[in-house]
Short mmCIF file of C-alpha atoms and ligand atoms in Angstrom, two decimals:
data_model
loop_
_atom_site.label_atom_id
_atom_site.label_comp_id
_atom_site.label_asym_id
_atom_site.label_seq_id
_atom_site.Cartn_x
_atom_site.Cartn_y
_atom_site.Cartn_z
CA MET A 1 -21.88 15.79 -0.11
CA LYS A 2 -19.37 13.65 -1.99
CA ILE A 3 -16.22 12.74 -0.02
CA GLY A 4 -13.30 10.73 -1.32
CA ILE A 5 -9.91 10.58 -2.97
CA ASP A 6 -8.96 13.91 -4.52
CA LYS A 7 -5.30 13.09 -5.19
CA ILE A 8 -3.20 9.95 -4.94
CA GLY A 9 0.59 9.77 -4.85
CA PHE A 10 3.02 6.90 -4.69
CA TYR A 11 6.70 6.53 -3.90
CA VAL A 12 8.99 3.55 -4.29
CA PRO A 13 12.70 3.40 -3.35
CA ASP A 14 15.14 3.57 -6.26
CA LEU A 15 16.47 0.00 -5.92
CA TYR A 16 14.90 -3.31 -6.90
CA LEU A 17 15.68 -7.02 -7.01
CA ASP A 18 14.73 -9.30 -9.89
CA MET A 19 12.58 -12.14 -8.51
CA ARG A 20 14.04 -14.67 -10.96
CA LYS A 21 17.53 -13.97 -9.64
CA LEU A 22 16.32 -14.29 -6.05
CA ALA A 23 14.75 -17.65 -6.95
CA VAL A 24 17.99 -18.94 -8.50
CA ALA A 25 19.97 -17.85 -5.42
CA ARG A 26 17.51 -19.70 -3.18
CA GLU A 27 17.49 -22.80 -5.45
CA ILE A 28 13.79 -22.32 -6.23
CA GLU A 29 12.23 -22.71 -9.67
CA PRO A 30 11.83 -19.04 -10.89
CA ASP A 31 8.31 -19.77 -12.19
CA LYS A 32 7.19 -20.26 -8.60
CA PHE A 33 7.83 -16.56 -7.93
CA THR A 34 6.79 -15.13 -11.30
CA ILE A 35 3.82 -17.41 -12.07
CA GLY A 36 3.02 -19.16 -8.76
CA ILE A 37 2.84 -16.00 -6.66
CA GLY A 38 2.88 -13.45 -9.50
CA GLN A 39 5.84 -11.22 -8.60
CA GLU A 40 8.49 -9.94 -11.04
CA LYS A 41 10.46 -7.36 -9.05
CA MET A 42 10.77 -6.44 -5.40
CA ALA A 43 11.50 -2.91 -4.20
CA VAL A 44 14.50 -2.71 -1.86
CA ALA A 45 14.73 0.13 0.66
CA PRO A 46 18.22 1.51 1.32
CA ILE A 47 19.10 2.58 4.88
CA THR A 48 18.33 6.18 3.81
CA GLN A 49 14.61 5.33 3.49
CA ASP A 50 12.21 4.40 6.28
CA ALA A 51 8.43 4.52 6.65
CA VAL A 52 8.58 8.27 7.33
CA THR A 53 10.65 9.21 4.27
CA LEU A 54 8.74 6.90 1.92
CA ALA A 55 5.47 8.52 3.01
CA ALA A 56 6.85 12.04 2.88
CA ASN A 57 8.18 11.48 -0.66
CA ALA A 58 4.79 10.07 -1.75
CA ALA A 59 2.92 13.03 -0.28
CA ALA A 60 5.37 15.64 -1.59
CA SER A 61 4.64 14.43 -5.11
CA ILE A 62 0.95 15.47 -4.93
CA LEU A 63 0.54 18.37 -2.51
CA ASP A 64 0.45 22.02 -3.58
CA GLU A 65 0.66 25.05 -1.28
CA THR A 66 -3.16 25.29 -0.93
CA ASP A 67 -3.36 21.64 0.14
CA LYS A 68 -0.60 22.24 2.71
CA GLU A 69 -2.56 25.14 4.14
CA ASN A 70 -5.89 23.25 4.23
CA ILE A 71 -4.78 19.87 5.60
CA ASP A 72 -5.85 19.79 9.25
CA LEU A 73 -5.53 16.04 9.83
CA VAL A 74 -2.62 13.72 9.01
CA ILE A 75 -3.23 10.01 9.55
CA PHE A 76 -0.28 7.68 9.09
CA GLY A 77 -1.06 3.97 8.67
CA THR A 78 1.98 1.76 9.13
CA GLU A 79 3.29 -1.41 10.72
CA SER A 80 6.91 -0.26 10.22
CA GLY A 81 6.79 2.55 12.79
CA VAL A 82 10.09 4.16 13.77
CA ASP A 83 9.20 5.05 17.36
CA HIS A 84 7.04 3.39 20.01
CA SER A 85 5.87 6.80 21.18
CA LYS A 86 6.10 9.56 18.58
CA ALA A 87 3.83 9.26 15.54
CA ALA A 88 5.42 9.06 12.09
CA ALA A 89 2.73 11.56 11.02
CA VAL A 90 4.40 14.30 13.09
CA TYR A 91 7.72 13.89 11.23
CA VAL A 92 5.91 13.99 7.88
CA HIS A 93 3.90 17.04 8.95
CA HIS A 94 7.18 18.87 9.58
CA LEU A 95 9.03 17.58 6.50
CA LEU A 96 6.20 18.78 4.23
CA GLY A 97 5.74 22.14 5.96
CA LEU A 98 2.04 21.60 6.71
CA ASN A 99 -0.16 24.08 8.57
CA PRO A 100 0.59 23.74 12.33
CA ALA A 101 -3.16 23.87 13.08
CA ALA A 102 -3.55 20.15 12.43
CA ARG A 103 -4.07 16.82 14.18
CA SER A 104 -1.39 14.23 13.37
CA PHE A 105 -1.22 10.64 14.54
CA GLU A 106 -0.28 7.09 13.63
CA ILE A 107 -2.61 4.16 13.31
CA LYS A 108 -1.81 0.45 13.39
CA GLN A 109 -3.68 -2.68 12.41
CA ALA A 110 -1.29 -4.49 10.08
CA CYS A 111 -2.18 -3.77 6.43
CA TYR A 112 -5.57 -2.30 7.37
CA GLY A 113 -4.14 0.96 8.82
CA ALA A 114 -4.58 3.21 5.79
CA THR A 115 -8.17 2.00 5.31
CA ALA A 116 -8.98 2.88 8.93
CA GLY A 117 -7.43 6.28 8.21
CA ILE A 118 -9.57 6.82 5.11
CA GLN A 119 -12.79 5.95 6.94
CA MET A 120 -11.82 8.29 9.78
CA ALA A 121 -10.98 11.02 7.26
CA LYS A 122 -14.40 10.60 5.68
CA GLY A 123 -16.12 11.18 9.03
CA HIS A 124 -13.92 14.21 9.73
CA ILE A 125 -14.76 15.81 6.38
CA ALA A 126 -18.47 15.12 6.83
CA LEU A 127 -18.27 17.32 9.95
CA ASN A 128 -15.76 19.80 8.48
CA PRO A 129 -16.38 20.07 4.72
CA GLU A 130 -13.58 22.61 4.14
CA SER A 131 -10.92 20.30 5.61
CA LYS A 132 -8.48 18.19 3.69
CA VAL A 133 -7.02 15.05 5.21
CA LEU A 134 -3.69 13.48 4.31
CA VAL A 135 -3.81 9.68 4.72
CA LEU A 136 -0.53 7.82 4.40
CA GLY A 137 0.09 4.09 3.98
CA SER A 138 3.82 3.41 4.21
CA ASP A 139 5.77 0.26 4.98
CA ILE A 140 8.87 -1.82 4.46
CA ALA A 141 7.84 -5.50 4.30
CA ARG A 142 10.53 -7.63 5.93
CA TYR A 143 10.13 -11.38 6.39
CA GLY A 144 13.82 -12.23 6.56
CA LEU A 145 16.57 -13.54 4.31
CA ASP A 146 15.86 -17.03 3.00
CA SER A 147 12.49 -17.15 4.82
CA SER A 148 9.28 -18.56 3.29
CA GLY A 149 7.86 -15.05 2.96
CA GLU A 150 11.03 -13.52 1.46
CA SER A 151 9.47 -13.42 -2.00
CA THR A 152 6.62 -11.25 -0.66
CA GLN A 153 8.76 -8.38 0.64
CA GLY A 154 8.84 -4.88 -0.80
CA ALA A 155 8.81 -1.21 0.22
CA GLY A 156 6.86 1.89 -0.69
CA ALA A 157 4.17 4.34 0.27
CA VAL A 158 0.90 5.70 -0.99
CA ALA A 159 -0.40 9.16 -0.04
CA LEU A 160 -4.09 10.01 -0.39
CA LEU A 161 -5.61 13.44 -0.15
CA ILE A 162 -9.18 13.01 1.08
CA SER A 163 -11.57 15.91 0.58
CA ALA A 164 -15.11 16.98 -0.26
CA ASN A 165 -15.90 17.05 -4.01
CA PRO A 166 -13.05 14.63 -4.80
CA ARG A 167 -11.73 14.57 -8.35
CA ILE A 168 -10.78 10.87 -8.52
CA LEU A 169 -13.01 8.56 -6.46
CA ALA A 170 -16.07 9.43 -4.35
CA LEU A 171 -16.43 6.94 -1.49
CA GLU A 172 -19.87 5.49 -0.90
CA ASP A 173 -21.35 5.08 2.58
CA LYS A 174 -22.12 1.35 2.68
CA SER A 175 -19.23 -0.69 4.02
CA ALA A 176 -18.84 -4.16 5.53
CA TYR A 177 -16.19 -5.14 8.06
CA LEU A 178 -15.01 -8.01 10.23
CA THR A 179 -12.64 -8.49 13.16
CA ALA A 180 -11.27 -11.83 14.45
CA ASP A 181 -8.39 -12.41 16.88
CA ILE A 182 -6.13 -14.73 14.88
CA MET A 183 -2.37 -15.24 14.51
CA ASP A 184 -1.77 -15.42 10.77
CA PHE A 185 0.91 -12.73 10.60
CA TRP A 186 2.42 -10.63 13.37
CA ARG A 187 5.62 -8.88 14.44
CA PRO A 188 6.47 -8.78 18.14
CA LEU A 189 8.03 -5.54 19.41
CA TYR A 190 11.46 -7.17 19.67
CA SER A 191 11.55 -8.43 16.10
CA SER A 192 12.57 -6.54 12.95
CA THR A 193 11.03 -9.24 10.75
CA ALA A 194 7.47 -10.56 10.58
CA TYR A 195 6.24 -13.99 11.63
CA VAL A 196 3.74 -15.54 9.25
CA ASP A 197 1.73 -18.72 8.95
CA GLY A 198 1.48 -18.50 5.16
CA LYS A 199 -1.14 -21.19 4.58
CA PHE A 200 -3.38 -20.00 7.42
CA SER A 201 -2.99 -16.40 6.31
CA ASN A 202 -4.10 -17.25 2.77
CA GLU A 203 -7.11 -19.17 4.13
CA GLN A 204 -8.14 -16.34 6.44
CA TYR A 205 -7.73 -13.70 3.74
CA SER A 206 -10.09 -15.67 1.47
CA PHE A 207 -12.50 -16.31 4.34
CA PHE A 208 -12.55 -12.59 5.23
CA PHE A 209 -13.21 -11.60 1.61
CA ALA A 210 -16.10 -14.06 1.29
CA ASN A 211 -17.54 -12.87 4.62
CA VAL A 212 -17.38 -9.11 4.02
CA TRP A 213 -18.64 -9.52 0.45
CA GLN A 214 -21.66 -11.46 1.74
CA GLN A 215 -22.30 -8.83 4.43
CA PHE A 216 -21.92 -6.06 1.87
CA LYS A 217 -24.44 -7.62 -0.51
CA GLU A 218 -26.97 -7.90 2.32
CA LYS A 219 -26.44 -4.25 3.34
CA SER A 220 -26.41 -2.79 -0.15
CA SER A 221 -28.40 -5.14 -2.43
CA LEU A 222 -25.57 -4.73 -4.97
CA THR A 223 -24.12 -7.69 -6.86
CA PHE A 224 -21.07 -8.22 -9.09
CA LYS A 225 -22.93 -6.70 -12.05
CA ASP A 226 -22.83 -3.33 -10.26
CA PHE A 227 -19.02 -3.31 -10.22
CA GLU A 228 -16.67 -2.31 -13.00
CA ALA A 229 -13.61 -3.54 -11.08
CA LEU A 230 -12.47 -4.88 -7.72
CA CYS A 231 -9.14 -4.03 -6.07
CA PHE A 232 -7.52 -6.17 -3.40
CA HIS A 233 -4.91 -5.85 -0.71
CA LEU A 234 -2.02 -7.61 -2.44
CA PRO A 235 0.87 -9.11 -0.41
CA TYR A 236 1.56 -10.86 -3.72
CA THR A 237 -0.49 -10.49 -6.88
CA LYS A 238 -1.95 -14.02 -6.96
CA MET A 239 -3.42 -13.64 -3.45
CA GLY A 240 -6.44 -11.52 -4.39
CA LEU A 241 -7.24 -13.79 -7.32
CA LYS A 242 -7.29 -16.85 -5.05
CA ALA A 243 -9.89 -15.14 -2.85
CA LEU A 244 -11.92 -13.74 -5.74
CA LYS A 245 -12.26 -16.78 -8.00
CA PRO A 246 -14.46 -19.00 -5.79
CA VAL A 247 -16.76 -16.10 -4.85
CA LEU A 248 -16.99 -14.94 -8.46
CA GLU A 249 -18.70 -18.21 -9.34
CA GLU A 250 -21.98 -16.50 -8.34
CA GLY A 251 -21.50 -13.90 -11.13
CA THR A 252 -22.47 -14.15 -14.79
CA SER A 253 -19.91 -14.94 -17.51
CA GLU A 254 -19.81 -11.19 -18.34
CA ASP A 255 -19.11 -10.37 -14.68
CA LYS A 256 -16.29 -12.91 -14.63
CA GLU A 257 -14.72 -11.63 -17.83
CA ARG A 258 -14.92 -7.95 -16.81
CA LEU A 259 -13.72 -8.41 -13.23
CA LEU A 260 -10.91 -10.83 -14.09
CA ASN A 261 -9.76 -8.57 -16.92
CA HIS A 262 -9.67 -5.56 -14.62
CA TYR A 263 -7.98 -7.63 -11.90
CA GLN A 264 -5.03 -8.05 -14.29
CA LYS A 265 -4.89 -4.25 -14.72
CA SER A 266 -5.04 -3.74 -10.96
CA ILE A 267 -1.82 -5.66 -10.24
CA GLY A 268 0.52 -3.82 -12.63
CA TYR A 269 2.50 -1.79 -10.09
CA ASN A 270 2.24 -4.37 -7.28
CA LYS A 271 3.94 -6.93 -9.53
CA VAL A 272 7.08 -4.81 -9.82
CA VAL A 273 7.08 -3.28 -6.34
CA GLY A 274 6.15 -6.19 -4.09
CA ASN A 275 4.36 -5.99 -0.78
CA ILE A 276 4.00 -2.53 0.74
CA TYR A 277 1.63 -3.73 3.48
CA THR A 278 -0.87 -0.97 4.30
CA GLY A 279 -0.36 0.85 0.99
CA SER A 280 -0.83 -2.30 -1.13
CA LEU A 281 -4.57 -1.95 -1.74
CA TYR A 282 -4.11 1.66 -2.84
CA LEU A 283 -1.19 0.74 -5.09
CA SER A 284 -3.56 -1.74 -6.70
CA LEU A 285 -6.17 1.01 -7.14
CA LEU A 286 -3.49 3.20 -8.69
CA SER A 287 -2.47 0.37 -11.05
CA LEU A 288 -6.08 0.08 -12.20
CA LEU A 289 -6.62 3.81 -12.65
CA GLU A 290 -3.31 4.42 -14.43
CA GLN A 291 -3.76 1.64 -16.95
CA LYS A 292 -3.92 2.99 -20.50
CA GLU A 293 -7.56 2.04 -21.05
CA LYS A 294 -9.96 4.65 -19.66
CA LEU A 295 -12.63 3.45 -17.25
CA THR A 296 -16.11 4.95 -17.54
CA ALA A 297 -16.78 7.84 -15.17
CA GLY A 298 -19.59 6.94 -12.80
CA SER A 299 -18.59 3.28 -12.63
CA ARG A 300 -18.18 1.57 -9.28
CA ILE A 301 -14.95 0.11 -7.89
CA GLY A 302 -14.94 -2.27 -4.91
CA LEU A 303 -12.01 -2.31 -2.50
CA PHE A 304 -11.07 -5.21 -0.21
CA SER A 305 -8.79 -4.28 2.66
CA TYR A 306 -7.22 -6.91 4.92
CA GLY A 307 -4.92 -6.46 7.90
CA SER A 308 -3.68 -9.66 9.49
CA GLY A 309 -4.55 -10.33 13.05
CA ALA A 310 -7.19 -9.58 11.64
CA VAL A 311 -9.52 -6.86 10.35
CA GLY A 312 -11.08 -6.87 6.88
CA GLU A 313 -13.33 -4.38 5.12
CA PHE A 314 -15.11 -4.13 1.78
CA PHE A 315 -16.08 -0.66 0.63
CA THR A 316 -16.75 1.09 -2.64
CA GLY A 317 -16.18 4.24 -4.63
CA ILE A 318 -17.52 5.91 -7.78
CA LEU A 319 -15.06 7.09 -10.42
CA GLN A 320 -15.34 10.82 -11.03
CA PRO A 321 -15.53 12.50 -14.48
CA GLY A 322 -12.08 13.48 -15.76
CA TYR A 323 -10.31 11.42 -13.07
CA GLN A 324 -7.41 10.67 -15.44
CA LYS A 325 -6.40 14.36 -15.50
CA HIS A 326 -5.64 14.16 -11.78
CA LEU A 327 -3.31 11.16 -11.92
CA ASN A 328 0.48 11.21 -12.25
CA THR A 329 0.82 8.25 -14.59
CA LYS A 330 3.87 9.55 -16.46
CA GLN A 331 5.75 10.37 -13.26
CA HIS A 332 5.02 6.91 -11.81
CA THR A 333 6.10 5.13 -14.99
CA GLU A 334 9.35 7.11 -15.06
CA MET A 335 10.03 6.54 -11.36
CA LEU A 336 9.69 2.77 -11.78
CA ALA A 337 11.80 2.75 -14.94
CA ALA A 338 14.60 4.78 -13.34
CA ARG A 339 15.21 2.28 -10.53
CA ARG A 340 18.56 0.51 -10.31
CA GLU A 341 18.70 -3.27 -10.10
CA VAL A 342 20.68 -4.70 -7.19
CA SER A 343 22.23 -8.16 -7.13
CA VAL A 344 21.10 -10.70 -4.54
CA ALA A 345 24.41 -10.18 -2.68
CA GLU A 346 23.85 -6.39 -2.61
CA TYR A 347 20.25 -6.84 -1.43
CA GLU A 348 21.44 -9.10 1.40
CA VAL A 349 23.94 -6.46 2.57
CA ILE A 350 21.28 -3.71 2.41
CA PHE A 351 18.78 -5.92 4.25
CA GLN A 352 21.18 -6.34 7.16
CA GLN A 353 22.13 -2.67 7.47
CA THR A 354 20.51 -1.17 10.55
CA LEU A 355 20.74 2.01 12.56
CA PRO A 356 22.74 1.76 15.81
CA ILE A 357 20.64 1.11 18.90
CA ASP A 358 23.31 1.94 21.50
CA GLY A 359 23.00 5.73 21.32
CA SER A 360 25.95 6.13 18.93
CA SER A 361 25.66 8.27 15.81
CA LEU A 362 25.55 7.25 12.18
CA LEU A 363 25.63 9.42 9.09
CA SER A 364 24.06 7.87 5.98
CA GLU A 365 25.16 8.53 2.42
CA THR A 366 22.06 10.40 1.29
CA GLU A 367 23.78 11.55 -1.92
CA LYS A 368 23.50 7.95 -3.19
CA ASP A 369 19.69 8.05 -2.75
CA SER A 370 17.74 9.81 -5.54
CA ALA A 371 14.88 10.58 -3.13
CA THR A 372 14.20 14.19 -2.18
CA ILE A 373 13.46 13.29 1.44
CA CYS A 374 15.93 10.96 3.16
CA LEU A 375 16.94 9.59 6.51
CA ALA A 376 20.36 11.18 7.03
CA GLY A 377 21.27 9.12 10.07
CA ILE A 378 20.81 9.02 13.81
CA ALA A 379 22.28 11.13 16.62
CA ASN A 380 21.37 11.20 20.33
CA ASN A 381 18.85 8.42 19.64
CA GLN A 382 16.99 10.76 17.27
CA ARG A 383 16.43 10.07 13.59
CA GLN A 384 17.77 12.87 11.40
CA TYR A 385 15.72 13.60 8.30
CA ILE A 386 16.58 15.87 5.40
CA ASN A 387 14.50 17.40 2.63
CA LYS A 388 17.02 18.11 -0.14
CA THR A 389 14.66 20.65 -1.78
CA ALA A 390 14.45 22.69 1.41
CA GLU A 391 18.26 22.70 1.72
CA LYS A 392 18.91 24.11 -1.76
N1 COA B 1 5.72 -22.92 -11.38
C1 COA B 1 4.55 -22.29 -11.21
N2 COA B 1 3.90 -22.24 -10.02
C2 COA B 1 4.51 -22.81 -8.95
C3 COA B 1 5.75 -23.47 -9.07
C4 COA B 1 6.37 -23.51 -10.36
N3 COA B 1 7.54 -24.10 -10.55
N4 COA B 1 6.09 -23.93 -7.84
C5 COA B 1 5.10 -23.58 -7.00
N5 COA B 1 4.15 -22.89 -7.67
C6 COA B 1 2.91 -22.32 -7.13
C7 COA B 1 2.16 -23.21 -6.17
O1 COA B 1 1.38 -24.15 -6.86
C8 COA B 1 1.35 -22.19 -5.40
O2 COA B 1 0.25 -21.80 -6.18
P1 COA B 1 -1.26 -21.96 -5.61
O3 COA B 1 -1.30 -21.19 -4.32
O4 COA B 1 -2.10 -21.36 -6.68
O5 COA B 1 -1.44 -23.42 -5.40
C9 COA B 1 2.29 -20.98 -5.32
O6 COA B 1 3.27 -21.18 -6.35
C10 COA B 1 3.00 -20.82 -3.98
O7 COA B 1 3.56 -22.07 -3.69
P2 COA B 1 3.53 -22.67 -2.21
O8 COA B 1 4.12 -24.01 -2.23
O9 COA B 1 2.15 -22.51 -1.65
O10 COA B 1 4.52 -21.65 -1.52
P3 COA B 1 5.07 -21.62 -0.04
O11 COA B 1 4.47 -22.68 0.82
O12 COA B 1 6.55 -21.53 -0.16
O13 COA B 1 4.50 -20.22 0.48
C11 COA B 1 4.00 -17.90 0.15
C12 COA B 1 5.00 -19.01 -0.06
C13 COA B 1 4.66 -16.59 -0.26
C14 COA B 1 2.79 -18.13 -0.73
C15 COA B 1 3.57 -17.85 1.64
O14 COA B 1 4.70 -17.76 2.46
C16 COA B 1 2.71 -16.66 1.92
O15 COA B 1 1.54 -16.65 1.57
N6 COA B 1 3.25 -15.62 2.53
C17 COA B 1 2.65 -14.33 2.68
C18 COA B 1 1.37 -14.32 3.42
C19 COA B 1 1.15 -12.97 3.97
O16 COA B 1 1.87 -12.04 3.65
N7 COA B 1 0.18 -12.82 4.86
C20 COA B 1 -0.01 -11.62 5.54
C21 COA B 1 -0.73 -10.59 4.82
S1 COA B 1 -2.24 -11.09 4.14
#
């Protein structure tokens, strides 16, 4: 039985910052951001969006009433959780009106969370072929104003509907993974911004890719010639390339040309969204699939997932016939084009806006947010969410 991605949705907040303008404000040569790390725009999340609303908006864009009835497992991968106890998946389950007969929980391992969710979903569907699983990867990447990682922030969510007989990508069974207890990137419970050792993190990411690729080759006997494209977890769009290039030396000149060409297609959305942590790999997959040029059905795509701390995995999928019919390319292009640019000063104000933590109430201006599902504020230490469609 084939199991894999049947639908894939994406949501980005309606504000962005131009990386060149951020560079000027920080007295950095703009080419460092646009060429050196490969980022053009960075999504900025207003206070009316959090990991829950981003994910709910992404999922709402793909689910129909039959999906809502058949989903019996909701797995929410995030490192921007809104509660130490209650899972973000439960809020999303309610906001989308899913069938109550479902399991819902949150999963955390830095940017690896959604991948763990997908692998778990695959096992669940193997045992329950009629089930559909909603896997969410949703985050707001915050390194801090004027920090070394500031240029690799962003916000957004990817929602994946995993099912039997998937219409987009059938996941294969061979997979290679690696865990090592390292401190390359982390966020203690008391901190709203991440700590990162940028150089070490880049080294480990490349090491993990080389390691899981080697393991994968031994398990599968596949080589680069068996892959049409490779997608990477992308904190910034140059990062995957830095890991790929040395390993790609073992490929032929045709392999290099094909994989490097498709790498450029796989960074399209990431370049103008920024880092969305656990959703980043799947945003890269979406960039590849929604490029204008059609990929051949039956071709193989490799996916490299990396979550600092660290867990890495390399796994693969086969493109399904007619996959393009099940994408929302037009909607995604329009959503990105409709965003409003904020100035650096405006971004700095938004960055510092936080919900009260002393039990007092706050009402947010949800009418300023074009999103259907918003965080309306906080009262009695409880986040208040609204679905504007449901209220009409
Ligand atoms: N024109 C073009 N390129 C330029 C440039 C310019 N004017 N100035 C610098 N660059 C290039 C550098 O050569 C370098 O490229 P290279 O890596 O190919 O050598 C790149 O821009 C970054 O410069 P660097 O000096 O390494 O930046 P930095 O020390 O300020 O680090 C980050 C910035 C973003 C790269 C680093 O903080 C980082 O990696 N952070 C994120 C890591 C992360 O998110 N890890 C966790 C998840 S995996």
